[in-house]
Amino acid sequence: MNHRTPAAPDTPTGRYTTAPGKKATAPPVATAPPPEAPGLRTAVARLTETFAGQAGDPGQGCLFCYGDQEVAALRDPRAPLSDDLAHYTARDLTHWPHPAQAARRVLPHLAALAARGEYVGELEGTALHQAGWQTWPADQAEAVRAFLDAYWTAALRRRDPARPLDDVFAFCSTAHHTPAPCLARWEHERHPAADAHLADTAHGWIEDLLLDAADPAHPAWSTTPTPGPGPGPDPGPDAQLRTWLLTHAAPRLRHHTTDPALRHTLDRLHALGLPESRDSEQAG
């Protein structure tokens, strides 16, 4: 018997979903999406081809949350999946004895939903990371990595992407378990749409840096290192984002923006003496 409620977009809950300083709101219902970017279509097709017949059996799912027919469909790699079933499964893979197999089973469908403008966010990204996709066979891991990059790049290159940029950043950053790949791509993308997204999003993040400087005892961002694969700890996601804002985003915004409010915020940041690099400004 299926006791779950229909899948619905999760409300933004943290750094990846809402620009700091802005009130979190439930994601709007997607309207007619713009045409998909060619690179995104290619990445979705590659993901679908790579996982065709390779999903494996996720095992007997939780019958409290899934109906018998849904469990049977997920265990049969040839069976079609409903959008609701793919979304619900992708948000919490712990209902299955073999979460990685469940992730492989629904990921191509989830990617297709994302590409056409349906909401995917932090919950789906976190579950994908927890399924350990980076440790999957090389062809599978590379297909996932290529999709995440294509999905994020397509959003950066459109001033009106199919989903708000915060949603895409939330999904891709949590799936990677670090914002670094998204920030590296953003740094590489040098065009008006990416600059406009940077102004929209980073303004709130910089306001948080200013609040932290004014009240260091109660920081809005955590800079606690996390265990890393090497001999030393890795900086946490917020610490990585803070460094990127200071060394890349702030100089780039100062070089491009004409918005008085944003320029005033950048002046306040500069007045604090926080280290800003001039390299990005000159490169822009």
CSV table of C-alpha atoms in Angstrom, one decimal:
chain,number,residue,atom,x,y,z
A,1,MET,CA,0.0,0.0,0.0
A,2,ASN,CA,1.3,3.4,-1.0
A,3,HIS,CA,1.1,5.9,1.9
A,4,ARG,CA,3.2,8.7,0.5
A,5,THR,CA,1.9,12.0,-0.6
A,6,PRO,CA,2.4,13.2,-4.1
A,7,ALA,CA,5.9,14.6,-4.8
A,8,ALA,CA,6.1,18.4,-4.6
A,9,PRO,CA,9.0,20.8,-4.9
A,10,ASP,CA,10.9,21.0,-1.7
A,11,THR,CA,11.1,24.4,-0.1
A,12,PRO,CA,14.6,26.0,-0.3
A,13,THR,CA,16.4,25.3,3.0
A,14,GLY,CA,20.0,26.5,2.8
A,15,ARG,CA,23.0,28.1,1.1
A,16,TYR,CA,22.5,26.4,-2.2
A,17,THR,CA,18.9,27.2,-2.7
A,18,THR,CA,18.4,30.8,-1.8
A,19,ALA,CA,20.9,33.7,-2.1
A,20,PRO,CA,21.8,34.9,1.4
A,21,GLY,CA,19.9,37.9,2.5
A,22,LYS,CA,16.8,36.9,0.5
A,23,LYS,CA,13.6,35.4,1.8
A,24,ALA,CA,13.3,31.7,0.8
A,25,THR,CA,10.1,31.0,-1.1
A,26,ALA,CA,8.7,27.8,-2.6
A,27,PRO,CA,9.8,27.3,-6.2
A,28,PRO,CA,7.2,28.6,-8.7
A,29,VAL,CA,5.5,26.1,-10.9
A,30,ALA,CA,7.4,25.8,-14.1
A,31,THR,CA,5.7,27.5,-17.1
A,32,ALA,CA,6.3,26.6,-20.7
A,33,PRO,CA,10.1,26.1,-20.8
A,34,PRO,CA,12.4,27.6,-23.4
A,35,PRO,CA,14.1,25.3,-25.9
A,36,GLU,CA,16.8,23.1,-24.4
A,37,ALA,CA,20.4,23.9,-25.1
A,38,PRO,CA,22.0,21.5,-27.6
A,39,GLY,CA,24.7,20.6,-25.1
A,40,LEU,CA,22.1,19.7,-22.5
A,41,ARG,CA,20.1,17.5,-24.9
A,42,THR,CA,23.3,15.7,-25.8
A,43,ALA,CA,24.2,15.1,-22.1
A,44,VAL,CA,20.7,13.8,-21.3
A,45,ALA,CA,20.9,11.4,-24.3
A,46,ARG,CA,24.4,10.2,-23.2
A,47,LEU,CA,23.1,9.6,-19.7
A,48,THR,CA,20.1,7.6,-21.0
A,49,GLU,CA,22.3,5.5,-23.3
A,50,THR,CA,24.9,4.9,-20.7
A,51,PHE,CA,22.4,3.6,-18.1
A,52,ALA,CA,20.3,1.7,-20.5
A,53,GLY,CA,20.1,-1.9,-19.2
A,54,GLN,CA,22.7,-1.1,-16.5
A,55,ALA,CA,20.5,0.1,-13.7
A,56,GLY,CA,20.5,-3.3,-11.9
A,57,ASP,CA,17.9,-4.3,-9.3
A,58,PRO,CA,17.5,-1.9,-6.4
A,59,GLY,CA,15.9,-4.6,-4.3
A,60,GLN,CA,12.5,-4.8,-2.5
A,61,GLY,CA,11.5,-1.2,-1.8
A,62,CYS,CA,9.6,0.0,1.2
A,63,LEU,CA,6.0,-1.1,0.7
A,64,PHE,CA,4.8,1.6,3.1
A,65,CYS,CA,5.9,4.3,0.7
A,66,TYR,CA,5.6,2.4,-2.6
A,67,GLY,CA,2.9,0.4,-4.1
A,68,ASP,CA,3.5,-3.1,-5.4
A,69,GLN,CA,3.3,-2.0,-9.0
A,70,GLU,CA,5.7,0.9,-8.4
A,71,VAL,CA,8.3,-1.5,-6.8
A,72,ALA,CA,7.8,-3.8,-9.8
A,73,ALA,CA,8.3,-1.0,-12.3
A,74,LEU,CA,11.5,0.2,-10.5
A,75,ARG,CA,12.9,-3.3,-10.4
A,76,ASP,CA,12.3,-3.8,-14.2
A,77,PRO,CA,14.8,-1.7,-16.2
A,78,ARG,CA,12.5,-1.9,-19.3
A,79,ALA,CA,9.3,-0.6,-17.5
A,80,PRO,CA,8.3,3.0,-18.1
A,81,LEU,CA,8.4,5.3,-15.0
A,82,SER,CA,5.9,8.0,-14.2
A,83,ASP,CA,7.3,11.5,-13.6
A,84,ASP,CA,6.0,11.4,-10.0
A,85,LEU,CA,7.7,8.0,-9.3
A,86,ALA,CA,11.0,9.1,-10.7
A,87,HIS,CA,10.9,12.4,-8.7
A,88,TYR,CA,9.9,10.7,-5.4
A,89,THR,CA,12.5,8.0,-5.7
A,90,ALA,CA,15.3,10.4,-6.5
A,91,ARG,CA,14.6,12.5,-3.4
A,92,ASP,CA,15.2,9.7,-0.9
A,93,LEU,CA,17.0,6.6,-2.0
A,94,THR,CA,17.2,5.1,1.6
A,95,HIS,CA,13.9,3.2,0.9
A,96,TRP,CA,15.9,0.8,-1.2
A,97,PRO,CA,18.4,-1.9,-0.1
A,98,HIS,CA,20.7,-0.8,-3.0
A,99,PRO,CA,20.5,3.0,-3.3
A,100,ALA,CA,23.0,3.2,-6.0
A,101,GLN,CA,21.0,0.9,-8.2
A,102,ALA,CA,17.9,2.9,-7.5
A,103,ALA,CA,19.7,6.1,-8.4
A,104,ARG,CA,20.9,4.6,-11.7
A,105,ARG,CA,17.3,3.5,-12.5
A,106,VAL,CA,15.7,6.9,-12.1
A,107,LEU,CA,18.6,9.3,-13.1
A,108,PRO,CA,18.0,9.4,-16.8
A,109,HIS,CA,14.3,10.2,-16.3
A,110,LEU,CA,15.2,12.8,-13.7
A,111,ALA,CA,17.7,14.4,-16.0
A,112,ALA,CA,15.1,14.6,-18.8
A,113,LEU,CA,12.7,16.3,-16.4
A,114,ALA,CA,15.3,18.8,-15.3
A,115,ALA,CA,16.2,19.6,-18.9
A,116,ARG,CA,12.6,20.4,-19.8
A,117,GLY,CA,12.2,22.8,-16.8
A,118,GLU,CA,10.8,20.6,-14.1
A,119,TYR,CA,12.1,21.3,-10.5
A,120,VAL,CA,15.0,19.4,-9.1
A,121,GLY,CA,16.9,20.7,-6.2
A,122,GLU,CA,18.9,20.1,-3.0
A,123,LEU,CA,17.1,16.9,-2.0
A,124,GLU,CA,17.7,15.2,-5.3
A,125,GLY,CA,21.3,16.4,-5.5
A,126,THR,CA,22.0,15.3,-1.9
A,127,ALA,CA,20.6,11.8,-2.6
A,128,LEU,CA,22.6,11.5,-5.8
A,129,HIS,CA,25.8,12.3,-4.0
A,130,GLN,CA,24.9,9.9,-1.2
A,131,ALA,CA,24.5,7.2,-3.9
A,132,GLY,CA,28.2,7.6,-4.6
A,133,TRP,CA,28.0,8.4,-8.3
A,134,GLN,CA,31.7,9.6,-8.3
A,135,THR,CA,32.7,6.0,-7.5
A,136,TRP,CA,30.6,4.3,-10.2
A,137,PRO,CA,32.3,2.9,-13.3
A,138,ALA,CA,34.2,5.5,-15.3
A,139,ASP,CA,31.7,5.8,-18.2
A,140,GLN,CA,28.8,6.2,-15.8
A,141,ALA,CA,30.5,8.7,-13.5
A,142,GLU,CA,31.6,10.7,-16.6
A,143,ALA,CA,28.1,10.7,-18.0
A,144,VAL,CA,26.7,12.1,-14.7
A,145,ARG,CA,29.5,14.7,-14.5
A,146,ALA,CA,28.8,15.8,-18.1
A,147,PHE,CA,25.1,16.2,-17.4
A,148,LEU,CA,25.7,18.3,-14.3
A,149,ASP,CA,28.0,20.6,-16.2
A,150,ALA,CA,25.7,20.9,-19.2
A,151,TYR,CA,22.6,21.6,-17.0
A,152,TRP,CA,24.5,24.3,-15.0
A,153,THR,CA,26.1,25.8,-18.1
A,154,ALA,CA,22.7,26.0,-20.0
A,155,ALA,CA,21.3,27.9,-17.0
A,156,LEU,CA,24.2,30.4,-16.9
A,157,ARG,CA,24.0,31.1,-20.7
A,158,ARG,CA,20.3,32.1,-20.6
A,159,ARG,CA,19.1,35.2,-18.9
A,160,ASP,CA,15.8,33.4,-18.4
A,161,PRO,CA,16.7,29.8,-17.8
A,162,ALA,CA,14.0,27.2,-17.5
A,163,ARG,CA,14.5,27.1,-13.7
A,164,PRO,CA,15.7,29.9,-11.4
A,165,LEU,CA,19.5,29.8,-11.2
A,166,ASP,CA,19.3,29.1,-7.4
A,167,ASP,CA,17.5,25.9,-8.1
A,168,VAL,CA,20.1,24.7,-10.6
A,169,PHE,CA,23.0,25.7,-8.4
A,170,ALA,CA,21.4,23.8,-5.5
A,171,PHE,CA,21.0,20.6,-7.4
A,172,CYS,CA,24.4,20.6,-9.1
A,173,SER,CA,26.4,21.8,-6.0
A,174,THR,CA,24.8,19.2,-3.7
A,175,ALA,CA,25.3,16.5,-6.3
A,176,HIS,CA,29.0,17.3,-6.4
A,177,HIS,CA,29.0,17.8,-2.6
A,178,THR,CA,31.0,21.0,-3.3
A,179,PRO,CA,30.2,24.3,-5.2
A,180,ALA,CA,33.7,24.2,-6.8
A,181,PRO,CA,32.8,22.8,-10.2
A,182,CYS,CA,29.9,25.2,-10.6
A,183,LEU,CA,32.0,28.2,-9.5
A,184,ALA,CA,34.8,27.2,-11.9
A,185,ARG,CA,32.3,27.0,-14.8
A,186,TRP,CA,30.8,30.4,-13.8
A,187,GLU,CA,34.3,31.9,-13.8
A,188,HIS,CA,34.9,30.5,-17.3
A,189,GLU,CA,31.6,31.9,-18.6
A,190,ARG,CA,32.3,35.5,-19.7
A,191,HIS,CA,29.1,36.9,-21.3
A,192,PRO,CA,26.2,39.2,-20.3
A,193,ALA,CA,23.9,36.5,-19.1
A,194,ALA,CA,26.5,35.0,-16.7
A,195,ASP,CA,27.4,38.5,-15.5
A,196,ALA,CA,23.8,39.4,-14.9
A,197,HIS,CA,23.2,36.1,-12.9
A,198,LEU,CA,26.3,36.9,-10.9
A,199,ALA,CA,24.9,40.4,-10.0
A,200,ASP,CA,21.6,38.9,-9.1
A,201,THR,CA,22.9,36.1,-6.9
A,202,ALA,CA,26.2,37.3,-5.5
A,203,HIS,CA,24.8,40.6,-4.2
A,204,GLY,CA,23.0,38.7,-1.4
A,205,TRP,CA,26.0,36.5,-0.7
A,206,ILE,CA,28.3,39.5,-0.3
A,207,GLU,CA,25.7,41.1,2.1
A,208,ASP,CA,26.2,38.0,4.2
A,209,LEU,CA,30.0,38.4,4.2
A,210,LEU,CA,29.4,41.9,5.5
A,211,LEU,CA,27.1,40.7,8.2
A,212,ASP,CA,29.8,38.1,9.2
A,213,ALA,CA,32.4,40.8,9.4
A,214,ALA,CA,30.2,43.0,11.6
A,215,ASP,CA,29.2,40.1,13.9
A,216,PRO,CA,31.9,37.4,13.7
A,217,ALA,CA,30.6,35.6,16.8
A,218,HIS,CA,27.4,34.7,14.9
A,219,PRO,CA,28.5,34.0,11.3
A,220,ALA,CA,25.9,33.4,8.7
A,221,TRP,CA,28.3,31.1,6.9
A,222,SER,CA,30.2,28.2,8.4
A,223,THR,CA,33.9,28.0,7.4
A,224,THR,CA,34.6,24.8,9.3
A,225,PRO,CA,36.8,22.5,7.2
A,226,THR,CA,35.4,19.1,6.2
A,227,PRO,CA,37.4,15.8,5.9
A,228,GLY,CA,39.1,15.6,2.6
A,229,PRO,CA,40.5,12.8,0.5
A,230,GLY,CA,44.1,14.0,1.0
A,231,PRO,CA,46.2,14.3,4.2
A,232,GLY,CA,44.5,17.5,5.3
A,233,PRO,CA,40.9,18.7,5.6
A,234,ASP,CA,39.0,20.4,2.7
A,235,PRO,CA,37.5,23.8,3.2
A,236,GLY,CA,33.7,23.5,3.7
A,237,PRO,CA,31.3,24.6,0.9
A,238,ASP,CA,30.7,28.0,2.5
A,239,ALA,CA,34.4,28.6,2.9
A,240,GLN,CA,34.9,27.8,-0.8
A,241,LEU,CA,32.1,30.1,-1.8
A,242,ARG,CA,33.4,32.9,0.4
A,243,THR,CA,36.9,32.7,-1.1
A,244,TRP,CA,35.4,32.7,-4.6
A,245,LEU,CA,33.3,35.7,-3.9
A,246,LEU,CA,36.3,37.7,-2.6
A,247,THR,CA,38.8,36.6,-5.3
A,248,HIS,CA,36.6,36.4,-8.3
A,249,ALA,CA,33.0,37.6,-8.0
A,250,ALA,CA,33.6,40.9,-6.3
A,251,PRO,CA,36.3,42.1,-8.7
A,252,ARG,CA,34.3,41.0,-11.7
A,253,LEU,CA,31.2,42.7,-10.4
A,254,ARG,CA,33.1,45.9,-9.7
A,255,HIS,CA,34.4,45.9,-13.3
A,256,HIS,CA,31.0,45.3,-14.9
A,257,THR,CA,28.1,46.6,-12.8
A,258,THR,CA,26.5,50.0,-13.0
A,259,ASP,CA,23.9,49.3,-10.3
A,260,PRO,CA,24.4,51.9,-7.6
A,261,ALA,CA,23.2,49.6,-4.8
A,262,LEU,CA,25.6,46.8,-5.8
A,263,ARG,CA,28.5,49.2,-6.2
A,264,HIS,CA,27.8,50.6,-2.7
A,265,THR,CA,27.9,47.0,-1.4
A,266,LEU,CA,31.1,46.4,-3.1
A,267,ASP,CA,32.6,49.6,-1.7
A,268,ARG,CA,31.6,48.5,1.8
A,269,LEU,CA,33.3,45.1,1.2
A,270,HIS,CA,36.5,46.9,0.0
A,271,ALA,CA,36.5,49.2,3.0
A,272,LEU,CA,36.6,46.2,5.3
A,273,GLY,CA,40.0,45.3,3.9
A,274,LEU,CA,39.0,41.7,3.0
A,275,PRO,CA,41.4,40.4,0.3
A,276,GLU,CA,40.1,41.0,-3.2
A,277,SER,CA,42.1,39.8,-6.2
A,278,ARG,CA,42.4,42.2,-9.2
A,279,ASP,CA,43.1,39.3,-11.6
A,280,SER,CA,39.5,38.6,-12.4
A,281,GLU,CA,38.7,42.2,-13.0
A,282,GLN,CA,41.5,42.7,-15.5
A,283,ALA,CA,40.7,39.4,-17.2
A,284,GLY,CA,37.0,40.4,-17.6
